[in-house]
Amino acid sequence: MPTSRQVGGQVCCLCDRPFGENLAAIPLGPTPTSGLFGCRPCLTRLVTRARRTRDTALAQDAERIRVESAAWLPLREAHLARLGSVRQAAEAVAGLARDDGTEALRVAWLLVSLESAYTWVPDTPEPPASLDREDSELKDETFRLDLAMITAREAVAERLVYHLINEAQPEEPEMCAEFECPEGCSGRHDSSHIDCGPDAVFDDLAEHGITVEQPASGPLSPRLAALLGETEAKEKRPLLPDIEEHAPTVLAHFGIDADDTDVLVSVAAVGLVADAWREGPLDVIHAADDGPSDGEIFAQSVDLYRRARTALVAARDDRPEVLLAFVAVASDVDLPWAGGSGFALRSVSEPVAEFVQHVDDRVWFTAEVMRERGWRAALLHRAASAVFKAPTHFGMPGWPSAVASGMERLAVLDRSGAPEALTDLAAVEAALLEAPDRLGANALDWISRQDLLA
């Protein structure tokens, strides 16, 4: 407890020396005239000791972070290597399952050994608290492994199902008459021959005492219509037969060199987002009272552009199935959008089933073009769409010019009511050029209302 002399400002509360001409009283509060008082030598010693303690703690923290980081990085790299090796094994198994030269029994054992390797993949290690908890590379590699496993399981299941069916058929199979096989058919069939239609499974289950209510018939998507033969004439024609001849000319008209692969991929990614995600059903969702703002759509389109570009690059070597990674995010109704937005499609009052189907159909068509015409043809198709629908979007060659023009107008605007993220113009310009969603959905919404990037 302080003494009356210390409270009265007569002596220092730390060393108890009396104040006088050579020892000034420095108020410590709570007010300049009441409370406790200290002398300068004592306060100087306290500040020096506090700084020394702080510096020691900082040095200890830095050393701890260095030690934890040194221990964490090998664990992280080892886990990434494990994920990568099992993913490559899954891709190899999928390829062998599609290869008729690999025996069906061998394919089955390959899946068993692959599933064992997948089961033995350890849980994702947690980084120490001193390091960044969000490791996107670990998440992305885990997601790619899961996609590869799905692809491998589908390929093996399809191979074994039709192998079993074929092995069970007599030498003169009765199925050939049902399938209207061409003369000289070997009696061997795969998924391109057998199509039971949308309702046969319900009758087959009923034979086993299982009743499932059949869905009501409705309008068919282009994919289902093709499966049922309603667009057979169109399917016989090659997809986009002149795309590789005409698309480069269209792109050149807009100043885009179709022979520059890096630029072509970027433009195609913009086109994929515009065609599969931005246009159509999203306009209805945007117009709803509880729909996303312009800024939220802007931020999410930037995030999806990066994902579309990554998927298109991977599709060159890993087959079109990797485009499903883009579909998974673009059509996720529970995923919060980018730019710090809390919006998710599940929260909107408008129905989103049509939107999800729209995304799936458009990306499916891109994958089909890639399978039939090749990777470059699919890029040319989406790139040609981008130059008309989003010529100055982030990812397009014209984006830097649009940013420069927008910054000139932003510099002379009254930004008193603008979000804080727009205070530093140099930082705003850098973010717009590198990652606009970094500014946040609110800032992008303010920019959109000013038509700065129109």
mmCIF file of C-alpha atoms in Angstrom, residues 20 27 44 81 113 133 167 173 178 217 226 235 354 359:
data_model
loop_
_atom_site.group_PDB
_atom_site.id
_atom_site.type_symbol
_atom_site.label_atom_id
_atom_site.label_comp_id
_atom_site.label_asym_id
_atom_site.label_seq_id
_atom_site.Cartn_x
_atom_site.Cartn_y
_atom_site.Cartn_z
ATOM 1 C CA GLY A 20 13.035 18.681 -4.230
ATOM 2 C CA PRO A 27 2.862 12.223 -12.124
ATOM 3 C CA THR A 44 14.319 5.422 -16.537
ATOM 4 C CA ALA A 81 5.348 -36.083 -51.207
ATOM 5 C CA SER A 113 -3.376 -52.063 -53.367
ATOM 6 C CA ARG A 133 -2.556 -22.327 -39.919
ATOM 7 C CA GLU A 167 -17.772 -63.222 -68.889
ATOM 8 C CA PRO A 173 -24.997 -63.844 -76.455
ATOM 9 C CA GLU A 178 -31.168 -56.272 -77.832
ATOM 10 C CA SER A 217 -40.064 -36.923 -65.895
ATOM 11 C CA ALA A 226 -27.768 -37.236 -76.068
ATOM 12 C CA GLU A 235 -23.803 -36.191 -81.848
ATOM 13 C CA GLU A 354 -30.768 -24.546 -62.370
ATOM 14 C CA VAL A 359 -22.303 -24.868 -64.352
#
